[in-house]
Amino acid sequence: QLMLAESGGGLVQAGDSLRLSCAASGRTFNRYSMGWFRQAPGKERDFVAAISWISGTTGYADSVKGRFTISRANAKNTLYLQMTNLKPEDTAVYYCAATSRGVVRDTSQYDYWGQGTQVTVSS
């Protein structure tokens, strides 16, 4: 079992930056590829970014490419999402997730999920 806990969310203004963290415990963190997803009220959970467990290969949703950066610190069992130039449409609950399947975008391919952290961007 891999436990994931997100932190770093909050209320910010459009144009601000925010860094989310996801602390992992339990199983060997560096054997999993990791992803960030987000879910706005009344909408489905959408892919944001993912990073592989060994090569550091990354993937991003078009809506965040160039503004968000995913990274990981395996020695600290921590995943990050650096968000810059935030927009009101980025408002959502952000979830981190782990998968043994590589850099994938489908929620059904992820095995473990955190509880989420709220990000609210005011205009």
Short mmCIF file of N, CA and C in Angstrom, two decimals:
data_model
loop_
_atom_site.label_atom_id
_atom_site.label_comp_id
_atom_site.label_asym_id
_atom_site.label_seq_id
_atom_site.Cartn_x
_atom_site.Cartn_y
_atom_site.Cartn_z
N GLN A 1 0.84 -1.18 0.00
CA GLN A 1 0.00 0.00 0.00
C GLN A 1 0.89 1.25 0.00
N LEU A 2 0.57 2.19 -0.86
CA LEU A 2 1.29 3.46 -0.93
C LEU A 2 0.32 4.54 -0.50
N MET A 3 0.69 5.30 0.53
CA MET A 3 -0.15 6.39 1.00
C MET A 3 0.38 7.71 0.45
N LEU A 4 -0.54 8.54 -0.01
CA LEU A 4 -0.19 9.82 -0.60
C LEU A 4 -0.94 10.94 0.10
N ALA A 5 -0.24 12.04 0.36
CA ALA A 5 -0.86 13.18 1.04
C ALA A 5 -0.42 14.47 0.37
N GLU A 6 -1.39 15.19 -0.19
CA GLU A 6 -1.11 16.45 -0.86
C GLU A 6 -1.11 17.61 0.13
N SER A 7 -0.37 18.64 -0.20
CA SER A 7 -0.37 19.88 0.58
C SER A 7 0.03 21.02 -0.33
N GLY A 8 -0.18 22.24 0.17
CA GLY A 8 0.27 23.42 -0.57
C GLY A 8 -0.82 24.18 -1.29
N GLY A 9 -2.05 23.68 -1.25
CA GLY A 9 -3.12 24.40 -1.90
C GLY A 9 -3.49 25.67 -1.15
N GLY A 10 -4.34 26.48 -1.76
CA GLY A 10 -4.76 27.71 -1.10
C GLY A 10 -5.49 28.62 -2.05
N LEU A 11 -5.74 29.83 -1.57
CA LEU A 11 -6.42 30.86 -2.35
C LEU A 11 -5.38 31.85 -2.85
N VAL A 12 -5.30 32.04 -4.16
CA VAL A 12 -4.36 32.96 -4.76
C VAL A 12 -5.07 33.80 -5.81
N GLN A 13 -4.39 34.82 -6.28
CA GLN A 13 -4.94 35.66 -7.34
C GLN A 13 -4.40 35.22 -8.70
N ALA A 14 -5.13 35.57 -9.72
CA ALA A 14 -4.69 35.27 -11.09
C ALA A 14 -3.29 35.86 -11.31
N GLY A 15 -2.44 35.05 -11.94
CA GLY A 15 -1.07 35.46 -12.18
C GLY A 15 -0.09 35.01 -11.12
N ASP A 16 -0.59 34.59 -9.97
CA ASP A 16 0.28 34.13 -8.89
C ASP A 16 0.83 32.73 -9.17
N SER A 17 1.75 32.33 -8.30
CA SER A 17 2.34 30.99 -8.38
C SER A 17 2.04 30.23 -7.10
N LEU A 18 2.09 28.91 -7.21
CA LEU A 18 1.83 28.04 -6.07
C LEU A 18 2.57 26.73 -6.31
N ARG A 19 3.09 26.12 -5.25
CA ARG A 19 3.72 24.83 -5.38
C ARG A 19 2.99 23.81 -4.52
N LEU A 20 2.52 22.77 -5.17
CA LEU A 20 1.89 21.67 -4.46
C LEU A 20 2.93 20.58 -4.18
N SER A 21 2.74 19.91 -3.06
CA SER A 21 3.59 18.78 -2.71
C SER A 21 2.73 17.55 -2.46
N CYS A 22 3.32 16.41 -2.67
CA CYS A 22 2.64 15.14 -2.41
C CYS A 22 3.65 14.23 -1.73
N ALA A 23 3.41 13.97 -0.46
CA ALA A 23 4.30 13.12 0.33
C ALA A 23 3.83 11.68 0.27
N ALA A 24 4.74 10.78 -0.03
CA ALA A 24 4.41 9.37 -0.16
C ALA A 24 5.01 8.57 0.99
N SER A 25 4.29 7.56 1.42
CA SER A 25 4.78 6.67 2.45
C SER A 25 4.23 5.28 2.21
N GLY A 26 4.89 4.30 2.79
CA GLY A 26 4.44 2.93 2.62
C GLY A 26 5.39 2.17 1.71
N ARG A 27 5.00 2.01 0.49
CA ARG A 27 5.81 1.25 -0.47
C ARG A 27 6.94 2.10 -1.03
N THR A 28 7.75 1.51 -1.89
CA THR A 28 8.89 2.19 -2.46
C THR A 28 8.43 3.21 -3.49
N PHE A 29 8.56 4.48 -3.10
CA PHE A 29 8.06 5.58 -3.93
C PHE A 29 8.70 5.59 -5.30
N ASN A 30 10.00 5.34 -5.37
CA ASN A 30 10.68 5.52 -6.65
C ASN A 30 10.46 4.37 -7.63
N ARG A 31 9.57 3.45 -7.28
CA ARG A 31 9.18 2.41 -8.23
C ARG A 31 7.91 2.75 -8.97
N TYR A 32 7.32 3.94 -8.67
CA TYR A 32 6.05 4.33 -9.28
C TYR A 32 6.22 5.59 -10.12
N SER A 33 5.56 5.61 -11.25
CA SER A 33 5.36 6.87 -11.95
C SER A 33 4.23 7.61 -11.24
N MET A 34 4.31 8.93 -11.30
CA MET A 34 3.38 9.75 -10.53
C MET A 34 2.65 10.74 -11.42
N GLY A 35 1.46 11.09 -11.01
CA GLY A 35 0.68 12.04 -11.77
C GLY A 35 -0.06 13.02 -10.88
N TRP A 36 -0.39 14.15 -11.49
CA TRP A 36 -1.28 15.13 -10.87
C TRP A 36 -2.55 15.22 -11.71
N PHE A 37 -3.67 15.26 -11.01
CA PHE A 37 -4.97 15.42 -11.64
C PHE A 37 -5.72 16.52 -10.91
N ARG A 38 -6.77 17.03 -11.52
CA ARG A 38 -7.59 18.03 -10.86
C ARG A 38 -9.05 17.83 -11.22
N GLN A 39 -9.88 18.27 -10.28
CA GLN A 39 -11.32 18.11 -10.46
C GLN A 39 -12.02 19.36 -9.99
N ALA A 40 -12.68 20.03 -10.92
CA ALA A 40 -13.47 21.21 -10.60
C ALA A 40 -14.89 20.76 -10.25
N PRO A 41 -15.64 21.58 -9.52
CA PRO A 41 -17.01 21.21 -9.13
C PRO A 41 -17.86 20.86 -10.35
N GLY A 42 -18.52 19.70 -10.28
CA GLY A 42 -19.41 19.28 -11.35
C GLY A 42 -18.72 18.75 -12.59
N LYS A 43 -17.40 18.60 -12.53
CA LYS A 43 -16.67 18.13 -13.70
C LYS A 43 -15.91 16.85 -13.37
N GLU A 44 -15.44 16.19 -14.41
CA GLU A 44 -14.67 14.97 -14.22
C GLU A 44 -13.25 15.30 -13.77
N ARG A 45 -12.59 14.29 -13.24
CA ARG A 45 -11.21 14.45 -12.83
C ARG A 45 -10.32 14.40 -14.08
N ASP A 46 -9.54 15.45 -14.27
CA ASP A 46 -8.74 15.59 -15.48
C ASP A 46 -7.25 15.45 -15.21
N PHE A 47 -6.55 14.92 -16.19
CA PHE A 47 -5.11 14.81 -16.14
C PHE A 47 -4.47 16.20 -16.20
N VAL A 48 -3.43 16.38 -15.39
CA VAL A 48 -2.67 17.63 -15.40
C VAL A 48 -1.23 17.38 -15.87
N ALA A 49 -0.54 16.45 -15.18
CA ALA A 49 0.86 16.19 -15.50
C ALA A 49 1.26 14.84 -14.93
N ALA A 50 2.31 14.26 -15.49
CA ALA A 50 2.82 12.99 -14.99
C ALA A 50 4.33 12.93 -15.19
N ILE A 51 4.98 12.10 -14.38
CA ILE A 51 6.43 11.93 -14.46
C ILE A 51 6.77 10.48 -14.23
N SER A 52 7.70 9.95 -15.00
CA SER A 52 8.06 8.54 -14.88
C SER A 52 8.89 8.30 -13.64
N TRP A 53 9.00 7.02 -13.28
CA TRP A 53 9.68 6.72 -12.02
C TRP A 53 11.18 6.64 -12.17
N ILE A 54 11.71 6.42 -13.37
CA ILE A 54 13.15 6.24 -13.48
C ILE A 54 13.80 7.24 -14.43
N SER A 55 13.18 7.56 -15.55
CA SER A 55 13.84 8.39 -16.56
C SER A 55 13.54 9.86 -16.40
N GLY A 56 12.51 10.19 -15.60
CA GLY A 56 12.13 11.58 -15.47
C GLY A 56 11.32 12.10 -16.63
N THR A 57 10.89 11.22 -17.52
CA THR A 57 10.03 11.63 -18.63
C THR A 57 8.75 12.24 -18.08
N THR A 58 8.34 13.36 -18.67
CA THR A 58 7.14 14.05 -18.20
C THR A 58 6.11 14.20 -19.32
N GLY A 59 4.88 14.43 -18.90
CA GLY A 59 3.80 14.72 -19.83
C GLY A 59 2.87 15.73 -19.21
N TYR A 60 2.28 16.59 -20.02
CA TYR A 60 1.43 17.66 -19.52
C TYR A 60 0.16 17.77 -20.35
N ALA A 61 -0.90 18.20 -19.69
CA ALA A 61 -2.10 18.58 -20.41
C ALA A 61 -1.80 19.87 -21.17
N ASP A 62 -2.42 20.04 -22.31
CA ASP A 62 -2.19 21.23 -23.12
C ASP A 62 -2.53 22.51 -22.35
N SER A 63 -3.52 22.43 -21.49
CA SER A 63 -3.99 23.62 -20.77
C SER A 63 -2.98 24.15 -19.76
N VAL A 64 -2.00 23.32 -19.37
CA VAL A 64 -1.04 23.76 -18.36
C VAL A 64 0.38 23.79 -18.90
N LYS A 65 0.59 23.32 -20.10
CA LYS A 65 1.93 23.25 -20.67
C LYS A 65 2.56 24.64 -20.73
N GLY A 66 3.78 24.74 -20.23
CA GLY A 66 4.46 26.03 -20.19
C GLY A 66 4.20 26.82 -18.92
N ARG A 67 3.21 26.42 -18.13
CA ARG A 67 2.90 27.12 -16.87
C ARG A 67 3.17 26.24 -15.65
N PHE A 68 2.94 24.94 -15.79
CA PHE A 68 3.12 24.01 -14.67
C PHE A 68 4.34 23.14 -14.91
N THR A 69 5.01 22.77 -13.83
CA THR A 69 6.16 21.87 -13.92
C THR A 69 6.05 20.79 -12.85
N ILE A 70 6.10 19.55 -13.29
CA ILE A 70 6.07 18.42 -12.36
C ILE A 70 7.50 17.96 -12.10
N SER A 71 7.77 17.61 -10.86
CA SER A 71 9.09 17.10 -10.52
C SER A 71 8.94 16.16 -9.32
N ARG A 72 10.01 15.44 -9.04
CA ARG A 72 9.98 14.52 -7.92
C ARG A 72 11.34 14.47 -7.25
N ALA A 73 11.30 14.24 -5.95
CA ALA A 73 12.52 14.06 -5.18
C ALA A 73 12.42 12.68 -4.53
N ASN A 74 12.99 11.68 -5.20
CA ASN A 74 12.83 10.32 -4.71
C ASN A 74 13.44 10.12 -3.33
N ALA A 75 14.52 10.83 -3.04
CA ALA A 75 15.15 10.70 -1.73
C ALA A 75 14.25 11.21 -0.61
N LYS A 76 13.33 12.10 -0.97
CA LYS A 76 12.40 12.66 0.02
C LYS A 76 11.01 12.06 -0.11
N ASN A 77 10.85 11.10 -1.03
CA ASN A 77 9.53 10.50 -1.26
C ASN A 77 8.46 11.56 -1.52
N THR A 78 8.80 12.55 -2.32
CA THR A 78 7.91 13.68 -2.53
C THR A 78 7.79 14.03 -4.01
N LEU A 79 6.57 14.32 -4.39
CA LEU A 79 6.23 14.79 -5.74
C LEU A 79 5.83 16.25 -5.63
N TYR A 80 6.16 17.03 -6.67
CA TYR A 80 5.83 18.45 -6.66
C TYR A 80 5.08 18.84 -7.93
N LEU A 81 4.34 19.91 -7.81
CA LEU A 81 3.75 20.56 -8.98
C LEU A 81 3.92 22.06 -8.79
N GLN A 82 4.84 22.63 -9.55
CA GLN A 82 5.04 24.08 -9.52
C GLN A 82 4.08 24.71 -10.52
N MET A 83 3.23 25.58 -10.04
CA MET A 83 2.22 26.22 -10.89
C MET A 83 2.50 27.71 -10.96
N THR A 84 2.62 28.23 -12.15
CA THR A 84 2.86 29.66 -12.35
C THR A 84 1.77 30.24 -13.24
N ASN A 85 1.67 31.57 -13.21
CA ASN A 85 0.67 32.27 -14.02
C ASN A 85 -0.70 31.61 -13.90
N LEU A 86 -1.12 31.43 -12.68
CA LEU A 86 -2.39 30.73 -12.43
C LEU A 86 -3.57 31.53 -12.97
N LYS A 87 -4.57 30.80 -13.43
CA LYS A 87 -5.77 31.38 -14.00
C LYS A 87 -6.98 30.91 -13.22
N PRO A 88 -8.08 31.66 -13.25
CA PRO A 88 -9.28 31.21 -12.54
C PRO A 88 -9.73 29.81 -12.97
N GLU A 89 -9.51 29.46 -14.21
CA GLU A 89 -9.92 28.12 -14.68
C GLU A 89 -9.04 27.00 -14.12
N ASP A 90 -7.98 27.35 -13.42
CA ASP A 90 -7.17 26.34 -12.73
C ASP A 90 -7.77 25.95 -11.38
N THR A 91 -8.81 26.65 -10.97
CA THR A 91 -9.46 26.35 -9.69
C THR A 91 -10.01 24.93 -9.69
N ALA A 92 -9.60 24.14 -8.70
CA ALA A 92 -10.01 22.74 -8.62
C ALA A 92 -9.40 22.12 -7.38
N VAL A 93 -9.84 20.92 -7.08
CA VAL A 93 -9.13 20.09 -6.11
C VAL A 93 -8.07 19.32 -6.88
N TYR A 94 -6.84 19.39 -6.40
CA TYR A 94 -5.71 18.74 -7.07
C TYR A 94 -5.34 17.46 -6.32
N TYR A 95 -5.19 16.38 -7.09
CA TYR A 95 -4.87 15.07 -6.53
C TYR A 95 -3.56 14.57 -7.10
N CYS A 96 -2.77 13.93 -6.26
CA CYS A 96 -1.63 13.19 -6.78
C CYS A 96 -2.00 11.70 -6.80
N ALA A 97 -1.34 10.97 -7.69
CA ALA A 97 -1.66 9.57 -7.87
C ALA A 97 -0.41 8.81 -8.32
N ALA A 98 -0.40 7.52 -8.08
CA ALA A 98 0.75 6.68 -8.41
C ALA A 98 0.32 5.53 -9.28
N THR A 99 1.19 5.18 -10.22
CA THR A 99 0.91 4.08 -11.14
C THR A 99 2.19 3.31 -11.43
N SER A 100 2.02 2.02 -11.70
CA SER A 100 3.16 1.19 -12.09
C SER A 100 3.25 1.09 -13.62
N ARG A 101 2.48 1.91 -14.35
CA ARG A 101 2.33 1.75 -15.79
C ARG A 101 3.04 2.81 -16.63
N GLY A 102 3.89 3.61 -16.04
CA GLY A 102 4.58 4.61 -16.84
C GLY A 102 3.83 5.93 -16.86
N VAL A 103 4.18 6.78 -17.82
CA VAL A 103 3.56 8.11 -17.92
C VAL A 103 2.23 7.96 -18.65
N VAL A 104 1.17 7.87 -17.89
CA VAL A 104 -0.16 7.66 -18.46
C VAL A 104 -1.09 8.77 -18.01
N ARG A 105 -2.16 9.00 -18.79
CA ARG A 105 -3.07 10.12 -18.54
C ARG A 105 -4.45 9.69 -18.07
N ASP A 106 -4.73 8.42 -18.11
CA ASP A 106 -6.05 7.90 -17.79
C ASP A 106 -6.13 7.62 -16.30
N THR A 107 -7.16 8.16 -15.66
CA THR A 107 -7.30 7.95 -14.21
C THR A 107 -7.40 6.48 -13.86
N SER A 108 -7.96 5.68 -14.75
CA SER A 108 -8.14 4.26 -14.45
C SER A 108 -6.82 3.50 -14.40
N GLN A 109 -5.74 4.11 -14.88
CA GLN A 109 -4.43 3.46 -14.89
C GLN A 109 -3.65 3.70 -13.59
N TYR A 110 -4.21 4.49 -12.70
CA TYR A 110 -3.51 4.81 -11.46
C TYR A 110 -4.03 3.93 -10.32
N ASP A 111 -3.10 3.52 -9.47
CA ASP A 111 -3.41 2.56 -8.42
C ASP A 111 -3.67 3.19 -7.06
N TYR A 112 -3.00 4.31 -6.79
CA TYR A 112 -3.11 4.95 -5.49
C TYR A 112 -3.39 6.43 -5.67
N TRP A 113 -4.21 6.97 -4.76
CA TRP A 113 -4.62 8.37 -4.82
C TRP A 113 -4.51 9.02 -3.45
N GLY A 114 -4.21 10.32 -3.49
CA GLY A 114 -4.28 11.11 -2.27
C GLY A 114 -5.68 11.66 -2.08
N GLN A 115 -5.86 12.43 -1.01
CA GLN A 115 -7.17 12.97 -0.67
C GLN A 115 -7.45 14.30 -1.36
N GLY A 116 -6.44 14.93 -1.90
CA GLY A 116 -6.64 16.17 -2.63
C GLY A 116 -6.36 17.42 -1.83
N THR A 117 -6.02 18.49 -2.53
CA THR A 117 -5.82 19.80 -1.92
C THR A 117 -6.48 20.84 -2.81
N GLN A 118 -7.19 21.78 -2.19
CA GLN A 118 -7.97 22.77 -2.93
C GLN A 118 -7.08 23.91 -3.40
N VAL A 119 -7.20 24.25 -4.66
CA VAL A 119 -6.56 25.43 -5.22
C VAL A 119 -7.66 26.33 -5.77
N THR A 120 -7.70 27.56 -5.30
CA THR A 120 -8.69 28.52 -5.76
C THR A 120 -7.97 29.75 -6.29
N VAL A 121 -8.27 30.11 -7.53
CA VAL A 121 -7.63 31.25 -8.16
C VAL A 121 -8.69 32.31 -8.42
N SER A 122 -8.54 33.45 -7.80
CA SER A 122 -9.51 34.53 -7.98
C SER A 122 -9.05 35.46 -9.10
N SER A 123 -10.03 36.04 -9.76
CA SER A 123 -9.71 36.92 -10.91
C SER A 123 -9.49 38.35 -10.46
#
